[in-house]
XYZ file of C-alpha atoms in Angstrom:
629
model
C -0.104 0.089 0.224
C 2.809 2.335 0.931
C 4.296 1.902 -2.865
C 1.013 2.653 -4.269
C 0.412 5.718 -2.275
C 3.901 7.012 -3.215
C 3.285 6.362 -6.820
C 0.202 8.281 -6.767
C 1.651 11.198 -4.841
C 4.435 11.232 -7.483
C 1.959 11.144 -10.368
C -0.003 13.681 -8.846
C 2.968 15.936 -8.409
C 4.068 15.229 -12.047
C 0.630 16.239 -13.092
C 0.838 19.609 -11.236
C 4.082 20.441 -12.579
C 2.735 19.877 -16.095
C -0.119 21.980 -15.283
C 2.207 24.921 -14.181
C 4.432 24.466 -17.116
C 1.963 24.166 -19.921
C -0.579 26.582 -18.832
C -3.233 23.806 -19.536
C -5.873 22.476 -16.780
C -5.704 18.750 -15.702
C -8.973 18.188 -17.937
C -7.322 19.634 -20.947
C -4.174 17.692 -20.458
C -6.191 14.255 -20.039
C -7.921 15.456 -23.424
C -4.945 15.812 -24.980
C -3.339 12.522 -23.813
C -6.535 10.784 -25.124
C -6.101 12.441 -28.539
C -2.254 11.531 -28.636
C -3.352 7.960 -28.067
C -5.775 7.859 -30.443
C -3.456 9.478 -33.064
C -0.931 6.895 -32.561
C -3.147 4.077 -32.523
C -4.577 5.419 -36.065
C -0.702 5.852 -37.162
C -0.145 2.190 -36.038
C -3.224 0.764 -37.816
C -2.591 2.654 -40.995
C 0.912 1.331 -41.135
C -0.469 -2.129 -40.597
C -2.988 -1.613 -43.472
C -0.214 -0.319 -45.825
C 1.894 -3.137 -44.996
C -0.799 -5.404 -45.683
C -1.711 -4.174 -48.933
C 2.011 -4.107 -49.954
C 1.954 -7.889 -49.841
C 1.370 -9.117 -53.472
C -1.892 -11.120 -54.142
C -1.618 -14.419 -56.026
C -4.449 -15.946 -58.218
C -4.809 -19.658 -59.037
C -7.207 -21.026 -61.513
C -9.475 -24.029 -60.409
C -10.531 -27.134 -62.301
C -14.005 -28.214 -61.533
C -13.342 -30.770 -58.825
C -11.331 -28.050 -56.995
C -13.913 -25.317 -57.180
C -17.295 -27.385 -56.639
C -18.515 -29.673 -53.845
C -20.462 -32.333 -56.082
C -19.003 -33.247 -59.162
C -19.561 -35.806 -62.103
C -17.128 -38.485 -62.545
C -16.579 -42.011 -63.202
C -16.007 -44.415 -60.387
C -12.694 -46.096 -59.372
C -11.943 -49.661 -57.877
C -8.642 -49.997 -55.976
C -6.473 -52.713 -56.841
C -7.195 -52.954 -60.385
C -4.559 -53.217 -63.006
C -3.052 -49.755 -63.795
C -0.289 -48.654 -65.991
C 2.817 -48.513 -63.573
C 3.845 -45.017 -65.124
C 0.896 -43.416 -63.802
C -0.799 -42.777 -60.129
C -4.585 -43.017 -60.211
C -6.114 -40.364 -58.030
C -9.646 -40.694 -56.284
C -11.809 -39.419 -53.691
C -12.036 -42.158 -51.001
C -15.322 -40.799 -49.933
C -17.302 -41.265 -53.311
C -14.443 -43.503 -55.068
C -14.877 -40.917 -57.859
C -11.826 -41.097 -60.247
C -10.147 -37.695 -60.283
C -7.376 -38.288 -62.828
C -3.967 -39.573 -63.076
C -0.528 -38.220 -62.364
C 2.884 -39.348 -63.337
C 4.747 -42.070 -61.584
C 8.221 -40.423 -61.791
C 11.183 -42.510 -62.527
C 14.237 -42.262 -60.704
C 16.144 -40.201 -63.465
C 13.325 -37.665 -63.487
C 13.669 -37.491 -59.564
C 17.434 -36.837 -59.800
C 16.837 -34.152 -62.600
C 14.483 -32.431 -60.458
C 17.122 -32.568 -57.611
C 19.795 -30.875 -59.909
C 17.420 -28.359 -60.781
C 16.455 -27.411 -57.207
C 20.280 -27.728 -56.361
C 21.015 -24.792 -58.994
C 18.085 -22.785 -57.723
C 19.226 -23.071 -53.970
C 22.503 -21.725 -54.692
C 20.629 -18.295 -55.634
C 18.076 -18.815 -52.781
C 20.886 -19.271 -49.968
C 21.933 -15.852 -50.245
C 18.313 -14.036 -50.132
C 17.559 -11.942 -47.207
C 15.379 -12.641 -44.216
C 13.263 -10.011 -45.501
C 12.642 -11.867 -48.744
C 11.976 -15.013 -47.085
C 9.373 -13.436 -44.888
C 7.730 -11.918 -48.008
C 7.547 -15.192 -49.373
C 5.724 -16.387 -46.163
C 3.215 -13.794 -46.059
C 2.415 -14.131 -49.656
C 1.500 -17.713 -48.881
C -0.268 -16.619 -45.586
C -2.394 -14.059 -47.488
C -3.459 -16.659 -50.075
C -4.355 -19.077 -47.462
C -6.626 -16.663 -45.726
C -8.230 -15.580 -48.875
C -8.971 -19.110 -50.074
C -9.515 -21.385 -46.891
C -12.601 -23.253 -48.020
C -10.965 -24.069 -51.459
C -8.049 -25.109 -49.788
C -10.154 -27.471 -47.277
C -12.405 -28.684 -50.150
C -9.248 -29.993 -52.093
C -7.829 -31.561 -48.886
C -11.393 -33.246 -48.371
C -11.560 -34.417 -51.485
C -8.066 -35.803 -51.842
C -7.973 -37.628 -48.207
C -11.577 -37.858 -46.996
C -11.493 -35.783 -44.097
C -14.559 -33.327 -43.065
C -14.193 -29.605 -43.684
C -13.884 -28.816 -39.810
C -11.044 -31.176 -39.853
C -9.286 -29.687 -42.504
C -9.451 -26.350 -41.166
C -7.947 -27.637 -37.885
C -5.366 -29.765 -39.094
C -4.337 -28.225 -42.441
C -5.082 -24.496 -42.137
C -4.857 -23.638 -38.600
C -1.362 -25.462 -37.947
C 0.029 -24.131 -41.245
C -1.068 -20.397 -40.509
C 0.435 -20.944 -36.890
C 3.642 -21.981 -38.371
C 4.042 -19.274 -40.855
C 3.298 -16.742 -38.182
C 5.880 -18.097 -35.814
C 8.385 -18.226 -38.635
C 7.702 -14.511 -39.607
C 7.911 -13.150 -36.099
C 10.839 -15.560 -34.745
C 12.587 -17.331 -37.330
C 15.046 -14.645 -38.107
C 16.174 -14.626 -34.362
C 16.703 -18.198 -34.272
C 18.728 -18.436 -37.335
C 20.995 -15.491 -36.360
C 24.631 -16.004 -35.300
C 24.453 -16.971 -31.762
C 27.061 -15.706 -29.141
C 28.923 -18.417 -27.129
C 31.331 -18.197 -24.177
C 34.873 -18.808 -25.292
C 36.470 -20.431 -22.158
C 38.672 -19.333 -19.684
C 42.022 -20.004 -21.547
C 40.583 -18.175 -24.633
C 38.989 -15.401 -22.665
C 40.340 -13.048 -25.381
C 38.553 -14.813 -28.269
C 34.930 -14.254 -29.560
C 32.899 -17.450 -30.177
C 29.581 -17.861 -32.062
C 27.689 -20.459 -33.910
C 26.499 -19.521 -37.460
C 23.554 -21.389 -39.025
C 24.145 -22.049 -42.850
C 21.476 -23.329 -45.032
C 22.135 -27.275 -45.232
C 21.217 -27.176 -49.187
C 18.363 -29.169 -50.579
C 16.026 -30.807 -48.352
C 14.325 -34.048 -49.327
C 11.056 -34.891 -47.846
C 8.959 -37.812 -48.113
C 5.320 -37.071 -46.364
C 2.150 -39.175 -45.890
C -1.317 -38.764 -47.074
C -3.303 -37.881 -44.006
C -2.837 -34.004 -44.381
C -1.947 -33.215 -47.861
C -1.788 -29.443 -47.573
C -0.116 -29.391 -44.159
C 2.354 -31.924 -45.052
C 3.630 -30.058 -47.812
C 3.444 -26.656 -46.464
C 5.153 -27.624 -43.261
C 8.445 -28.687 -44.300
C 8.514 -25.950 -47.083
C 7.920 -22.962 -45.108
C 10.751 -24.087 -42.742
C 12.950 -25.014 -45.330
C 12.770 -21.846 -47.665
C 13.073 -19.718 -44.629
C 16.241 -21.372 -43.733
C 17.707 -20.670 -47.245
C 17.224 -24.241 -48.485
C 15.380 -25.802 -51.614
C 13.206 -28.665 -51.343
C 12.275 -31.669 -53.285
C 9.068 -33.382 -51.685
C 7.624 -36.710 -52.624
C 3.820 -36.921 -51.772
C 1.946 -40.180 -51.108
C 0.359 -41.875 -54.136
C -2.678 -42.118 -51.905
C -3.009 -38.170 -51.944
C -1.330 -36.722 -54.870
C -4.262 -35.130 -56.859
C -4.311 -32.152 -54.386
C -0.707 -31.244 -55.190
C -2.050 -29.848 -58.835
C -3.715 -26.917 -56.913
C -1.209 -26.620 -53.962
C 1.711 -26.870 -56.496
C 0.106 -23.714 -58.653
C -0.028 -21.872 -55.440
C 3.662 -22.549 -54.805
C 4.845 -21.670 -58.117
C 2.649 -18.437 -58.069
C 4.092 -17.492 -54.573
C 7.619 -18.052 -55.492
C 7.143 -15.708 -58.702
C 5.473 -13.114 -56.612
C 8.493 -13.065 -53.911
C 11.124 -13.082 -56.794
C 12.344 -16.522 -55.707
C 13.843 -19.234 -58.302
C 11.283 -20.926 -60.019
C 12.760 -24.500 -59.283
C 13.374 -23.802 -55.727
C 10.341 -26.418 -54.803
C 9.898 -29.538 -56.675
C 7.038 -31.988 -56.268
C 7.372 -35.576 -56.760
C 4.631 -38.109 -57.373
C 5.194 -41.799 -57.904
C 5.687 -45.253 -55.893
C 8.768 -46.678 -54.357
C 11.268 -46.054 -57.159
C 10.598 -42.189 -56.848
C 10.890 -42.514 -53.077
C 14.056 -44.262 -53.194
C 15.586 -41.943 -55.820
C 14.782 -39.062 -53.586
C 16.730 -40.664 -50.788
C 19.861 -41.436 -52.819
C 19.666 -38.993 -55.398
C 21.847 -36.304 -54.109
C 19.928 -34.360 -51.446
C 21.611 -32.964 -48.521
C 19.027 -33.831 -45.704
C 16.128 -36.475 -45.775
C 13.010 -35.824 -43.838
C 10.583 -38.697 -43.612
C 7.176 -39.141 -42.254
C 5.553 -42.274 -42.179
C 5.451 -45.655 -40.992
C 8.044 -47.235 -38.826
C 8.876 -50.239 -41.578
C 9.428 -47.743 -44.347
C 11.421 -45.331 -42.168
C 13.987 -48.189 -41.516
C 14.235 -48.654 -45.351
C 14.718 -44.935 -45.889
C 17.538 -44.920 -43.119
C 19.450 -48.006 -44.701
C 19.201 -46.412 -48.106
C 20.610 -42.988 -46.655
C 23.326 -44.638 -44.971
C 25.337 -45.405 -48.404
C 25.446 -41.652 -49.051
C 25.799 -40.597 -45.305
C 22.603 -38.472 -45.864
C 21.252 -37.117 -42.399
C 17.725 -38.207 -41.950
C 14.869 -36.955 -39.590
C 12.448 -39.857 -38.832
C 8.768 -39.168 -37.736
C 7.362 -42.481 -37.552
C 4.476 -43.993 -35.985
C 2.478 -43.171 -32.641
C 0.283 -44.848 -30.351
C -0.383 -41.932 -27.934
C -1.547 -42.446 -24.442
C -4.456 -40.332 -22.850
C -4.392 -40.581 -19.021
C -7.405 -39.622 -17.109
C -7.186 -39.330 -13.314
C -10.160 -39.753 -10.861
C -10.305 -36.022 -10.340
C -10.242 -35.071 -13.816
C -13.025 -32.476 -15.099
C -14.934 -34.971 -17.030
C -17.404 -32.555 -18.299
C -14.615 -30.663 -20.071
C -12.627 -33.515 -21.413
C -15.369 -35.470 -22.887
C -15.155 -33.184 -26.140
C -11.400 -33.180 -26.122
C -10.906 -36.914 -26.091
C -13.752 -37.360 -28.858
C -11.381 -35.168 -30.847
C -8.258 -36.952 -29.710
C -9.679 -40.291 -31.059
C -11.756 -39.405 -33.941
C -9.995 -36.266 -35.692
C -9.418 -37.155 -39.266
C -11.287 -40.487 -38.709
C -8.174 -41.131 -36.124
C -5.554 -40.900 -39.134
C -3.100 -38.956 -37.234
C 0.313 -40.021 -35.993
C -0.174 -37.963 -32.868
C -3.683 -39.091 -32.377
C -4.982 -40.609 -29.102
C -5.203 -44.557 -29.475
C -4.748 -45.813 -25.878
C -7.019 -44.090 -23.285
C -6.192 -45.039 -19.696
C -9.160 -43.942 -17.073
C -9.007 -44.239 -13.687
C -11.214 -47.217 -11.989
C -13.360 -44.683 -9.851
C -14.748 -42.976 -12.864
C -14.180 -45.776 -15.575
C -17.666 -46.647 -15.853
C -18.950 -42.984 -15.755
C -16.425 -42.247 -18.536
C -17.884 -45.223 -20.573
C -21.367 -44.143 -19.814
C -20.652 -40.574 -21.152
C -18.923 -41.626 -24.405
C -20.787 -44.561 -25.748
C -23.667 -42.522 -26.843
C -21.685 -39.648 -28.198
C -19.412 -42.202 -30.261
C -22.396 -44.033 -31.427
C -24.204 -40.928 -32.588
C -21.126 -39.683 -34.697
C -22.176 -38.968 -38.391
C -20.112 -40.602 -41.159
C -20.136 -40.102 -44.743
C -18.863 -37.869 -47.674
C -17.619 -34.608 -46.399
C -18.635 -32.509 -49.334
C -22.076 -33.940 -49.407
C -25.151 -32.127 -48.453
C -25.399 -33.557 -44.834
C -22.822 -32.664 -42.185
C -20.625 -35.269 -41.191
C -18.404 -35.830 -38.176
C -16.077 -38.540 -39.378
C -14.962 -38.929 -42.987
C -13.438 -41.665 -45.050
C -10.276 -43.946 -44.734
C -7.626 -42.508 -47.204
C -5.922 -45.371 -47.860
C -7.222 -48.459 -49.641
C -7.384 -51.555 -47.380
C -7.037 -49.546 -44.049
C -10.566 -50.025 -42.826
C -10.177 -53.784 -43.265
C -6.923 -53.825 -41.213
C -8.658 -51.591 -38.362
C -11.506 -54.049 -38.363
C -9.223 -56.881 -37.869
C -7.754 -55.426 -34.994
C -11.134 -54.869 -33.323
C -12.333 -58.194 -34.041
C -9.225 -59.704 -32.579
C -9.333 -57.741 -29.348
C -13.254 -58.707 -28.855
C -12.391 -62.170 -29.357
C -9.813 -61.798 -26.363
C -12.121 -60.059 -24.141
C -12.685 -56.566 -25.041
C -15.910 -55.130 -24.982
C -17.499 -53.497 -28.139
C -19.595 -50.470 -26.912
C -20.025 -48.716 -30.342
C -19.121 -49.033 -33.923
C -17.080 -52.142 -35.023
C -19.005 -53.102 -37.980
C -17.561 -53.261 -41.408
C -19.883 -52.567 -44.257
C -19.046 -54.404 -47.445
C -17.150 -51.718 -49.873
C -19.890 -52.057 -52.423
C -22.573 -50.793 -49.811
C -20.301 -48.029 -48.307
C -19.788 -46.201 -51.194
C -16.481 -45.094 -49.801
C -13.587 -46.254 -47.816
C -15.172 -46.048 -44.460
C -15.006 -47.633 -41.060
C -17.408 -46.521 -38.395
C -16.308 -44.615 -35.147
C -15.686 -47.379 -32.568
C -15.476 -47.574 -28.762
C -13.732 -50.344 -27.124
C -13.748 -50.952 -23.213
C -11.316 -53.391 -21.222
C -8.548 -53.370 -23.724
C -5.149 -55.148 -22.091
C -1.894 -56.111 -22.922
C -1.502 -59.517 -25.318
C -4.063 -57.991 -27.887
C -2.903 -56.992 -31.055
C -4.746 -53.653 -30.736
C -2.373 -53.017 -27.640
C 0.845 -53.386 -29.792
C 0.061 -52.284 -33.316
C -0.798 -48.918 -34.338
C -4.311 -48.397 -35.432
C -4.361 -45.353 -37.458
C -7.975 -45.459 -37.647
C -11.316 -44.279 -35.630
C -10.942 -46.599 -32.597
C -10.970 -45.152 -29.082
C -9.455 -48.228 -26.990
C -10.095 -47.664 -23.245
C -8.107 -49.308 -20.279
C -8.746 -49.161 -16.317
C -6.065 -48.361 -13.907
C -5.720 -47.832 -10.209
C -2.363 -46.304 -9.192
C -0.177 -43.727 -10.923
C 2.712 -45.965 -10.847
C 0.485 -48.712 -12.583
C -0.745 -46.110 -15.495
C 2.887 -45.134 -15.966
C 3.910 -48.532 -16.358
C 1.095 -49.417 -18.889
C 1.482 -46.592 -20.902
C 5.047 -47.060 -21.347
C 4.651 -50.758 -22.432
C 4.718 -49.793 -25.979
C 7.264 -49.700 -28.767
C 6.087 -46.152 -29.687
C 6.611 -43.028 -27.856
C 5.258 -39.997 -29.781
C 3.045 -37.751 -27.826
C 1.361 -38.152 -24.621
C -1.536 -36.308 -22.582
C -2.536 -36.189 -18.757
C -5.719 -34.979 -17.603
C -6.036 -34.512 -13.777
C -7.654 -32.017 -11.272
C -4.048 -31.254 -9.797
C -1.708 -29.780 -12.621
C 0.987 -30.742 -10.453
C 0.015 -34.475 -10.424
C -0.514 -34.336 -14.144
C 2.806 -32.763 -14.851
C 4.531 -35.526 -12.430
C 2.895 -38.480 -14.414
C 3.707 -36.686 -17.726
C 7.307 -36.550 -16.658
C 7.671 -40.273 -16.480
C 6.115 -41.034 -19.803
C 8.203 -42.286 -22.708
C 7.428 -39.774 -25.223
C 8.799 -36.890 -27.231
C 5.854 -34.649 -26.314
C 3.408 -34.120 -23.424
C 0.336 -32.058 -22.954
C -1.013 -31.185 -19.609
C -5.153 -31.145 -19.383
C -5.275 -30.700 -23.256
C -4.759 -32.826 -26.379
C -1.581 -32.559 -28.461
C -1.324 -28.541 -27.846
C 2.475 -28.870 -28.285
C 1.930 -28.999 -32.080
C 0.117 -25.579 -31.588
C 3.044 -23.930 -30.057
C 5.370 -23.993 -32.977
C 8.209 -22.832 -31.086
C 8.382 -26.446 -29.845
C 9.939 -29.372 -31.627
C 7.758 -32.391 -32.923
C 9.014 -35.861 -32.673
C 9.243 -38.900 -30.528
C 11.338 -41.793 -28.870
C 11.808 -45.445 -29.366
C 10.001 -46.756 -32.778
C 8.519 -43.134 -33.125
C 11.572 -42.101 -34.723
C 14.174 -39.700 -33.917
C 15.551 -35.942 -34.427
C 12.956 -33.131 -34.549
C 11.138 -31.036 -37.222
C 9.270 -28.076 -36.275
C 10.303 -25.287 -33.389
C 13.589 -23.932 -32.829
C 15.285 -27.256 -33.309
C 13.706 -28.260 -36.325
C 14.574 -24.886 -38.081
C 18.104 -25.146 -36.996
C 18.110 -28.776 -38.030
C 17.550 -27.661 -41.730
C 21.223 -25.684 -41.424
C 24.895 -26.762 -40.953
C 25.675 -25.335 -37.454
C 29.341 -23.898 -37.845
C 31.453 -22.773 -34.985
C 33.570 -19.587 -35.460
C 36.088 -18.119 -33.288
C 38.003 -14.945 -33.526
C 39.859 -12.276 -31.827
C 37.631 -10.169 -29.631
C 40.349 -7.144 -29.418
C 42.331 -7.608 -32.697
C 44.191 -4.542 -32.269
C 45.121 -4.815 -28.416
C 45.172 -8.765 -28.173
C 45.846 -11.212 -30.860
C 46.624 -15.018 -30.864
C 50.331 -15.972 -30.849
C 52.509 -18.948 -29.753
C 53.995 -17.887 -26.547
C 57.775 -18.249 -26.503
C 57.611 -21.185 -24.153
C 56.072 -23.035 -26.867
C 57.826 -22.041 -29.951
C 59.747 -24.527 -31.841
C 62.595 -25.827 -31.078
C 61.018 -26.092 -27.740
C 62.974 -24.677 -24.892
C 63.598 -26.736 -21.793
C 60.619 -24.969 -19.624
C 58.001 -25.743 -22.106
C 56.230 -28.418 -20.346
C 56.420 -26.530 -17.181
C 54.986 -23.630 -18.696
C 52.194 -25.707 -19.898
C 51.688 -27.534 -16.384
C 51.589 -24.016 -14.754
C 48.962 -22.719 -17.204
C 46.768 -25.673 -16.400
C 46.997 -25.280 -12.910
C 46.669 -21.687 -12.570
C 43.325 -21.620 -15.056
C 41.614 -24.856 -14.091
C 42.955 -25.369 -10.452
C 40.115 -26.508 -7.846
C 40.374 -23.531 -5.887
C 42.520 -20.418 -5.235
C 45.394 -22.481 -3.470
C 45.845 -24.449 -6.764
C 45.692 -21.181 -8.860
C 47.918 -19.561 -6.839
C 50.413 -22.334 -6.986
C 49.925 -22.317 -10.827
C 50.562 -18.630 -10.772
C 53.605 -18.680 -8.856
C 55.093 -21.652 -11.083
C 54.307 -19.784 -14.184
C 56.021 -16.380 -13.078
C 58.828 -18.668 -12.106
C 59.215 -20.054 -15.739
C 59.049 -16.429 -17.126
C 61.660 -15.207 -14.852
C 64.126 -18.180 -14.535
C 63.690 -20.044 -17.667
C 67.484 -21.486 -17.547
C 66.694 -22.968 -14.161
C 64.842 -25.524 -16.023
C 67.784 -26.167 -18.438
C 70.100 -26.981 -15.475
C 67.379 -29.235 -13.705
C 66.894 -31.174 -17.277
C 70.864 -31.632 -17.255
C 70.967 -32.724 -13.605
C 68.043 -35.365 -14.078
C 70.006 -36.566 -17.333
C 73.373 -36.838 -15.374
C 71.515 -38.626 -12.453
C 69.965 -40.753 -14.912
C 73.154 -41.932 -16.540
C 74.996 -42.534 -13.304
C 72.237 -44.600 -12.005
C 72.365 -46.702 -15.385
C 76.183 -46.963 -15.102
C 75.875 -47.962 -11.412
C 73.443 -50.945 -12.208
C 75.552 -52.020 -15.216
């Protein structure tokens, strides 16, 4: 209170002096201050508007399937013989054929890598201002075309429009926003300590572009999976060659035209980004064709193949592989609040998320209540064509055969004692009209079932009962994967304690997967979920070569030189001089350091004494040898 009173007195005294000096009354001064604040706000607003208007706008022509929700197209049947030189593209919700894209050969991929390398040599010297301009052009286009971007994603991957907004657009905008605001500071040279012996040096780490980044991305988020590595790589000064999945290639026609237009508007080289379509041959060529770093996002099995292929050329690899994330719910968690959160965790994008919730550990005291609340909600979720007339909560399975694989895991779990509370019925493909599997709720899942061990990557919520914190930590860690984790508890300290013991690369407290919305944080896992990181400070710097640099701090006053005691040919006191330096600089306490200083001074003042000492040692050694003989 005394501090507040003092501050008020000082303010009152200041106002009185202003009144005295200016000749205005207190009311007039307040009015002037309000006018000044408003004027400043208008100036800032005008500057912001002008800056926004200066961002170039780009236009991309649309095809019928990109522009319209309902289209007329022939049906496609997966598994039918196709030309090995093309990739058939179809809508997994309606099975409508969208066209074909080339299945690129190894030589074509290598050619594109070479073109990207040539473009990157120019781009690596670009300014951060130009890189920010490119990002802002992309961001402006995204904001102006959200519905089209989501429609194209929905048609290619089967996800509902809202899931596309959340998983494709929001995270991409957040990434661009973070890169634009903080990316330059992350990549600026970073000062480091030079150490005690090199106190006169200036040390730093510089971050130079790694070169051309090769990325292989999956089908579950066709827009974000392209823009995510693209924005980071280009902001770091790299080029990008990206191989998209054969199960979601059609959308890159639209997204690719957007990227080309943005590069042109920003004055960037046209070949800086190359999109590769095709099968295993194209992916293998990307890994072995001369890129400077590989980012692979996909299954653990294919990740191992990528790593083996990259070993031949010692190409560094970032592996973001499978996940089987745990969602832990304690007995005092806010059940009313978390019900909708766990629904999103399990069924966003029909469960086709590497960091999706797959294992839901619920405390025994609220286990039955949790299931009572969730069962009717899961059973009531609507599934169908996301671009149809009726709203849907869950869309289609993007990859052919995935619905059958998920159903096999569900039926095996039920046969071994799990309870099927909702979903779990595989409708014949002819009746489904698309690649669908219903949202499914399984209770009493336990170790030994296949669904406990294998990544589901589908719309299944597996619920497990637990009683103690130690037990749930052990159960959650009983898994080959370790990508994300999530803990809900009434006590945030308890949730934090549980999360700290989980073997995972990421943890969200009283929420689900929010670490990915914090784009300053790294993304990645442990165990079979891969290693290294993309996203965040670590991911952005990982797209660079960290170069250590040291130089004289005061070159005119103090420069590096070899002290006389260490100049060749070495004088007799060279070793003693070195021992003295080590003792003086690194001795554990003042006594050692003082002894080292005294010894150093002795070396400098009486260097000849060490020659006499050396001669005496040699004579004594010769005498001892003669005596023994």
